[in-house]
mmCIF file of C-alpha atoms in Angstrom:
data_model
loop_
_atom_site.group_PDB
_atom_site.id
_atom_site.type_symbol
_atom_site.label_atom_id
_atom_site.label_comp_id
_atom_site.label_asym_id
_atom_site.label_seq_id
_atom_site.Cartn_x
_atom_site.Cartn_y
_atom_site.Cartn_z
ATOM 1 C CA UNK A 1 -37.866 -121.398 138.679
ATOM 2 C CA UNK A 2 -35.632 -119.769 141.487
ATOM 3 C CA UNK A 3 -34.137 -122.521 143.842
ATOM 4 C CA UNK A 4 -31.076 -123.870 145.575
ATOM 5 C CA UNK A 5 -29.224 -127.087 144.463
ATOM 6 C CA UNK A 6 -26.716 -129.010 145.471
ATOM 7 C CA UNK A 7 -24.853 -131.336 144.173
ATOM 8 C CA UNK A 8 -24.506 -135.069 143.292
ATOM 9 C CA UNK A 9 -27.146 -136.129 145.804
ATOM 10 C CA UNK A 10 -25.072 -139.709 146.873
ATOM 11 C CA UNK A 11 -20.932 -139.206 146.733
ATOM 12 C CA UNK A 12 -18.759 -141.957 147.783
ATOM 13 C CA UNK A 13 -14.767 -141.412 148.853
ATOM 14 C CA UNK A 14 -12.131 -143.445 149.743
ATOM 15 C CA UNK A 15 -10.694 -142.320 153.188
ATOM 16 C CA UNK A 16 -7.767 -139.836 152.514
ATOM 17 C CA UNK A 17 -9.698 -138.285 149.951
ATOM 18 C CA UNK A 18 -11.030 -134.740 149.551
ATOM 19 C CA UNK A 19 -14.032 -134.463 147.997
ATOM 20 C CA UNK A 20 -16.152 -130.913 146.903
ATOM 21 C CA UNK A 21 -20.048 -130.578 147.450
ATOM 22 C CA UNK A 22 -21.593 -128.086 145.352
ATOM 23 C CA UNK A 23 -23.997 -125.534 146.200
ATOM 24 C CA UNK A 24 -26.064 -123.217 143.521
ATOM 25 C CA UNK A 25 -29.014 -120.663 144.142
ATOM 26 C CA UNK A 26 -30.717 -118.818 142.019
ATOM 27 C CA UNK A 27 -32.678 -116.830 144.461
ATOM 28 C CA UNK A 28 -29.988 -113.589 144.527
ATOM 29 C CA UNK A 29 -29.738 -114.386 148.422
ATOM 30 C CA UNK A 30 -26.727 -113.054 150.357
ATOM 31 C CA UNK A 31 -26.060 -115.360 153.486
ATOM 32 C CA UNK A 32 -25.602 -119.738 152.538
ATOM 33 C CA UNK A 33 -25.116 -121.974 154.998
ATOM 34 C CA UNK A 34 -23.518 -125.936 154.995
ATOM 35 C CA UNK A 35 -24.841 -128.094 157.625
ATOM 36 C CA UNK A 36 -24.333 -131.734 158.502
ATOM 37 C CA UNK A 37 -26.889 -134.339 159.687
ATOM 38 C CA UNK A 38 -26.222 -137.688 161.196
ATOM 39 C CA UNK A 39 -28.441 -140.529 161.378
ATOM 40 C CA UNK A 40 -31.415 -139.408 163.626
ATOM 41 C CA UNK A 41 -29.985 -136.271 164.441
ATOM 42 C CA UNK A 42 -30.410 -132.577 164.507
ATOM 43 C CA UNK A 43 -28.610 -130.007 161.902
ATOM 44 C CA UNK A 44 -24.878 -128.917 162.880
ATOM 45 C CA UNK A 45 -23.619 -125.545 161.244
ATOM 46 C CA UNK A 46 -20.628 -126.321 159.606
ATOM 47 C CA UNK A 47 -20.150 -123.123 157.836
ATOM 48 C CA UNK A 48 -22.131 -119.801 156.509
ATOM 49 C CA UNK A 49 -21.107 -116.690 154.454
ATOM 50 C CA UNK A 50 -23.371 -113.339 154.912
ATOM 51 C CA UNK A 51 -21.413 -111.815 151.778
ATOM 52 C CA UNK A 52 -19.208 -112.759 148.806
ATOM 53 C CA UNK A 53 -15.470 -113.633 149.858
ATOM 54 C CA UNK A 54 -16.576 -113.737 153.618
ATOM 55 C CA UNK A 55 -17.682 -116.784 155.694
ATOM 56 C CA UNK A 56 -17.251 -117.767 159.323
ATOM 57 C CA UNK A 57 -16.988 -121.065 161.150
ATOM 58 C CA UNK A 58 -19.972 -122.774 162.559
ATOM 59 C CA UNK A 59 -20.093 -125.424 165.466
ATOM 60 C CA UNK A 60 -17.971 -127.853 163.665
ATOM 61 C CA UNK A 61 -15.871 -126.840 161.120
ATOM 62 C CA UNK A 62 -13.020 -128.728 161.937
ATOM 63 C CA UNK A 63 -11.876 -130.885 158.646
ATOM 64 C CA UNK A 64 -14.037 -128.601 156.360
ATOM 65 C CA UNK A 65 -13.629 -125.880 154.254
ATOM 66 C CA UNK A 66 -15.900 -123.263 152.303
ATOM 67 C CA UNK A 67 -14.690 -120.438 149.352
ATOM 68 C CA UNK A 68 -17.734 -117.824 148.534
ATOM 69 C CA UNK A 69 -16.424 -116.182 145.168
ATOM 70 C CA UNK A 70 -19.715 -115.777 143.858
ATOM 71 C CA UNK A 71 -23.058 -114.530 145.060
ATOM 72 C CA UNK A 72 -24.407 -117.881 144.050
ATOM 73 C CA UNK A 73 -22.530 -120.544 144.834
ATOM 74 C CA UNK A 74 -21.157 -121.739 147.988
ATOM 75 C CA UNK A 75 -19.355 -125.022 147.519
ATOM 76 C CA UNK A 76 -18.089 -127.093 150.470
ATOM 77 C CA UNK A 77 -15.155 -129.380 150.413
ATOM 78 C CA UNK A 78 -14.811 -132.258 153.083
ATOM 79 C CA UNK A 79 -11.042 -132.620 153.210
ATOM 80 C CA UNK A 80 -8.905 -135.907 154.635
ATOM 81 C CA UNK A 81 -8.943 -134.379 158.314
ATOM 82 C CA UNK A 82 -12.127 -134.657 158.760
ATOM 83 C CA UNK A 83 -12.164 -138.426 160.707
ATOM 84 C CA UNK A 84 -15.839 -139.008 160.422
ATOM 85 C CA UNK A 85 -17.241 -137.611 157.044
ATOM 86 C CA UNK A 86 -20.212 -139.837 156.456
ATOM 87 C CA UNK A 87 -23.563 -138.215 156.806
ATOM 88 C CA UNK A 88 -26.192 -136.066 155.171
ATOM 89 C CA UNK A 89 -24.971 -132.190 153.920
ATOM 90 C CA UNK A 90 -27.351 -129.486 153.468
ATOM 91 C CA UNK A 91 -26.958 -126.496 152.028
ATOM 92 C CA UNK A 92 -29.502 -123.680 153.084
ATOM 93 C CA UNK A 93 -29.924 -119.871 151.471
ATOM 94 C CA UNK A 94 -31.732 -116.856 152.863
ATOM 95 C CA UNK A 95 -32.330 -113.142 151.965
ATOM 96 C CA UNK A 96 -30.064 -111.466 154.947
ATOM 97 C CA UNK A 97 -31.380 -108.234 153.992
ATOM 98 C CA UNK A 98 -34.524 -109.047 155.139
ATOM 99 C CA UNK A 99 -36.389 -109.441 158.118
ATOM 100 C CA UNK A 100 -39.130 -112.424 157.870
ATOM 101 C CA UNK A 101 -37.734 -114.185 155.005
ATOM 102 C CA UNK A 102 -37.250 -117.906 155.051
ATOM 103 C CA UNK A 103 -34.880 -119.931 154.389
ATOM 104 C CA UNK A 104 -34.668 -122.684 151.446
ATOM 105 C CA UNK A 105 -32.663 -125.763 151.587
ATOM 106 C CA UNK A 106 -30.983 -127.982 149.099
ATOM 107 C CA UNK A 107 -32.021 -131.325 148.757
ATOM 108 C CA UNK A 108 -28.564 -132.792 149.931
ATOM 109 C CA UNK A 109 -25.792 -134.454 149.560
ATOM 110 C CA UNK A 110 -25.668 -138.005 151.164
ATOM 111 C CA UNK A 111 -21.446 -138.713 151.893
ATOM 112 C CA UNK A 112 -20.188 -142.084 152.447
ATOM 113 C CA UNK A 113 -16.612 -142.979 153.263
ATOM 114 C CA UNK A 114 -15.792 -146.578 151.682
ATOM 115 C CA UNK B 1 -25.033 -122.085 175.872
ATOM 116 C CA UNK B 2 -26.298 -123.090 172.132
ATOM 117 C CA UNK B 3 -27.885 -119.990 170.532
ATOM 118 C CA UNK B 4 -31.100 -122.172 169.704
ATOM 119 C CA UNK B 5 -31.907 -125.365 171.669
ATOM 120 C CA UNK B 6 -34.179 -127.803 171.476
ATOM 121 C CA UNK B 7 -34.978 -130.838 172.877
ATOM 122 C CA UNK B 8 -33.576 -133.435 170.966
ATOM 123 C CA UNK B 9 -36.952 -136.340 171.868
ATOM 124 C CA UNK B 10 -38.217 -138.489 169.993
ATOM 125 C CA UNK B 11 -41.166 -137.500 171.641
ATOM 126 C CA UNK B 12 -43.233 -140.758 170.757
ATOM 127 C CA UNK B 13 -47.411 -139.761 171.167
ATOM 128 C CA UNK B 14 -50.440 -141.963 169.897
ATOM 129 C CA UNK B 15 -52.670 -141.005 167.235
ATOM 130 C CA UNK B 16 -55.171 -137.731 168.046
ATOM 131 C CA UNK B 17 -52.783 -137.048 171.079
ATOM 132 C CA UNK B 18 -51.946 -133.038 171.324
ATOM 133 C CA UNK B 19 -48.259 -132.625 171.330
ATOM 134 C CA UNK B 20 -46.366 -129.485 172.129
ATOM 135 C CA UNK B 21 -42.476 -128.558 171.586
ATOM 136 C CA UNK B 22 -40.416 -125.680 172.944
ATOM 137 C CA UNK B 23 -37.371 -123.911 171.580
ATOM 138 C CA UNK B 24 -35.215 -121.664 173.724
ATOM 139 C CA UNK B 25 -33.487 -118.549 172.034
ATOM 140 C CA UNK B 26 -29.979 -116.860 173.403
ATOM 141 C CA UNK B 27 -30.180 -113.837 171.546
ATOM 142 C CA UNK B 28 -32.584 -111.206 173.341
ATOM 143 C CA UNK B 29 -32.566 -109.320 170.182
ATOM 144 C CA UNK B 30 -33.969 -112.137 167.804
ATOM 145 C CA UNK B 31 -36.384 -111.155 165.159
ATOM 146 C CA UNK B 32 -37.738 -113.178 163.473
ATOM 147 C CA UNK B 33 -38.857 -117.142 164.046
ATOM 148 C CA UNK B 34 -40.167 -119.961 162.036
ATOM 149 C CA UNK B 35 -40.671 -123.881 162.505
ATOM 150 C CA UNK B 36 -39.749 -125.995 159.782
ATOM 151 C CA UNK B 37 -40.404 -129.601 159.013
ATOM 152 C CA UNK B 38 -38.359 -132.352 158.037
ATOM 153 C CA UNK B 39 -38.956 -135.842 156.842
ATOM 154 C CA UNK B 40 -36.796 -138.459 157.089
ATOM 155 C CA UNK B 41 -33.713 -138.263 154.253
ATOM 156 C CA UNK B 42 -35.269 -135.138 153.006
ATOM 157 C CA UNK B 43 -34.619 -131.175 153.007
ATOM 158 C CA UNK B 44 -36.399 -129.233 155.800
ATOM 159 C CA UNK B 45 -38.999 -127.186 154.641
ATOM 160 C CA UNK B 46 -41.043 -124.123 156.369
ATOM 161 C CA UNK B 47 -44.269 -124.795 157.979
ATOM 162 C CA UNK B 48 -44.607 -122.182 159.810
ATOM 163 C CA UNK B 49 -43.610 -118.309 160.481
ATOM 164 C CA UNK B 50 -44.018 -117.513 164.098
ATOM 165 C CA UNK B 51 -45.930 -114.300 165.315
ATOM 166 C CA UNK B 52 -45.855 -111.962 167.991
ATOM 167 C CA UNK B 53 -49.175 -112.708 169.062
ATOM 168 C CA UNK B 54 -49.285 -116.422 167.872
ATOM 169 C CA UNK B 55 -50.768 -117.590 164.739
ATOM 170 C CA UNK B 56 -52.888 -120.847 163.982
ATOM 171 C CA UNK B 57 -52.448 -123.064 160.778
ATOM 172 C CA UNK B 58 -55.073 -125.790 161.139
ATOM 173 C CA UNK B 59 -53.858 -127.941 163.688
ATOM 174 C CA UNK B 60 -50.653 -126.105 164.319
ATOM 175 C CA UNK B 61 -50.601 -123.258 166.615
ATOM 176 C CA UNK B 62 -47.173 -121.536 167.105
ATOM 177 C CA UNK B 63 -46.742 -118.428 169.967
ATOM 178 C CA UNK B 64 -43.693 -116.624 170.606
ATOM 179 C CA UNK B 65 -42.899 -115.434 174.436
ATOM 180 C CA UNK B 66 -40.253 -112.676 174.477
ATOM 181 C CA UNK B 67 -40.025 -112.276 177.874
ATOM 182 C CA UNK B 68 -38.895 -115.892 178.565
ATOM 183 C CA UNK B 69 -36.847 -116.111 175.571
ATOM 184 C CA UNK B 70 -39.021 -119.077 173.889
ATOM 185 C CA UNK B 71 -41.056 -120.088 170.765
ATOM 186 C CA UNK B 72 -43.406 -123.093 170.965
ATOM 187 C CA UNK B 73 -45.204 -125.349 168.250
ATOM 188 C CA UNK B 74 -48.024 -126.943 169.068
ATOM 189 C CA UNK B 75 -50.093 -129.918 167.161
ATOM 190 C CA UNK B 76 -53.404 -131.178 167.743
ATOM 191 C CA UNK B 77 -54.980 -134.148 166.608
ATOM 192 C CA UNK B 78 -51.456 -135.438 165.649
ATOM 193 C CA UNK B 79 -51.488 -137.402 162.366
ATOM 194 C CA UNK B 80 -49.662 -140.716 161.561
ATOM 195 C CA UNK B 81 -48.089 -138.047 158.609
ATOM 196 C CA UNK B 82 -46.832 -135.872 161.191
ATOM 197 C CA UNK B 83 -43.684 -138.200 162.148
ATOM 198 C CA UNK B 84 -40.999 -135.527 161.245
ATOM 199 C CA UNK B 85 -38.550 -133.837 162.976
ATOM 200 C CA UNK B 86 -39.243 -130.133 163.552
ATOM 201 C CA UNK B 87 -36.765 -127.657 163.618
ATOM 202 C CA UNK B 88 -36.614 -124.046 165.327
ATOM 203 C CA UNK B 89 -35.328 -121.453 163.224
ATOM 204 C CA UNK B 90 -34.645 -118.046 164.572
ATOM 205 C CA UNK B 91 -32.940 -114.234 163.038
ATOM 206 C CA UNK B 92 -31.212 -111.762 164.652
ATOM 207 C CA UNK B 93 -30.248 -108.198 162.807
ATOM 208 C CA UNK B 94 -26.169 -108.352 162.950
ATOM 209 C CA UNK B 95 -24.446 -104.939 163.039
ATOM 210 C CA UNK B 96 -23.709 -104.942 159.439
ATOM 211 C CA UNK B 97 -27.748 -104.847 158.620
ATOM 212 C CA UNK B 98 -27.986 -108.351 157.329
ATOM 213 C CA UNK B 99 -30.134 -110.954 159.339
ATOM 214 C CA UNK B 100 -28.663 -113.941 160.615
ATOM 215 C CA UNK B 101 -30.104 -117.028 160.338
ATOM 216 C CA UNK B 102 -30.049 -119.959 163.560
ATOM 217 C CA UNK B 103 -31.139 -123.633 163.436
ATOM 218 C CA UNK B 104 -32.344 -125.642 166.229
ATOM 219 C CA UNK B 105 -30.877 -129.206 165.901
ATOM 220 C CA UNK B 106 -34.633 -130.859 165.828
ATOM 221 C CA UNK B 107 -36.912 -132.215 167.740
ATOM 222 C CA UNK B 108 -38.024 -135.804 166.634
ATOM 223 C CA UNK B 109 -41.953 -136.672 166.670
ATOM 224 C CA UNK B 110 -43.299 -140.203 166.245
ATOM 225 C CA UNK B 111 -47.043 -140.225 166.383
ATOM 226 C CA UNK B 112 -48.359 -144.396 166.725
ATOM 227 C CA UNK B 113 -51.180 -145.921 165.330
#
């Protein structure tokens, strides 16, 4: 079955650490996206990519980074400059090409800092 | 100005009340628009596209105004199981062809018994 997975669902760092979420999909979609949700809070765009070896910053990419090498994977790594890392990551995937597609989401990683 | 705003709530409605949520767009050349549902600790997931000339899913009417730059959801009858948060999702076509995906940040529902 097509999907999109990311992965582990719970990670735990120490602060200082940089730690890699994983992102898969199946679905041959161009454009992934990274968001971040915080306790009873909306999505924030982190990061997306519309096409391999291209991505652009979202609203708060600050202490984040992406790499897009292949079609279908789009991992996200939460580096040691990012002061506040603890929160829920999803990863979404749609088919840019076209029009009234929708979009599929991971099931997320939960982050903690300890 | 966000691209896609909505307001944040909790909007906080009894049982059987009728409940109705906006979502303003920036982009006057947006395409494409869909609410999505999601539960607490969970993935969103799509529950509904949104029409030109509105559509009806059961209790869940969505209508698009493109004059005013707005999509709305609206629930009847609200549910205990309808305590979600509900996100706006719109597309725009980008110069390179490909359609760009926006997320609201959510609007939080609590529906009490």
């Amino acid at each position: 079955d097509g999907g999109i997975t990311q992965s582990p669902k719970y990670l735990f760092r120490k602060e200082g650490q940089n730690v890699t979420l994983s992102c898969e999909q199946n679905l041959n979609h161009d454009a992934m996206y990274w968001y971040r949700q915080d306790p009873g809070q909306g999505l924030r765009l982190i990061y997306y990519s519309q096409i391999v070896n291209d991505f652009q910053k979202g609203d708060i990419a600050e202490g984040y980074s992406v790499s897009r090498e292949k079609k279908e994977s789009f991992p996200l790594t939460v580096t040691s400059a990012q002061k506040n890392p603890t929160a829920f990551y999803l990863c979404a995937s749609t088919n840019s090409g076209l029009r009234n597609t929708e979009a599929f989401f991971g099931q997320g990683t939960r982050l903690t800092v300890v | 100005r966000k691209e896609v705003e909505q307001d944040p709530g909790p909007f906080n409605v009894p049982e059987g009340a009728t409940v109705a949520f906006n979502c303003t767009y920036s982009n006057s050349a947006s395409q494409s628009f869909f609410w999505y549902r999601q539960d607490c600790r969970k993935e969103p997931k799509l529950l509904m596209s949104v029409y030109s000339s509105g559509n009806e899913d059961g209790r869940f009417t969505a209508q698009l105004n493109r004059a005013s730059q707005y999509i709305s959801l609206l629930i009847r009858d609200s549910k205990l199981s309808d305590s979600a948060t509900y996100l706006c999702v719109v597309s725009a076509r980008e110069g390179s062809g490909t359609y760009k995906y926006i997320f609201g940040t959510g609007t939080r529902l609590k529906v009490l018994a």
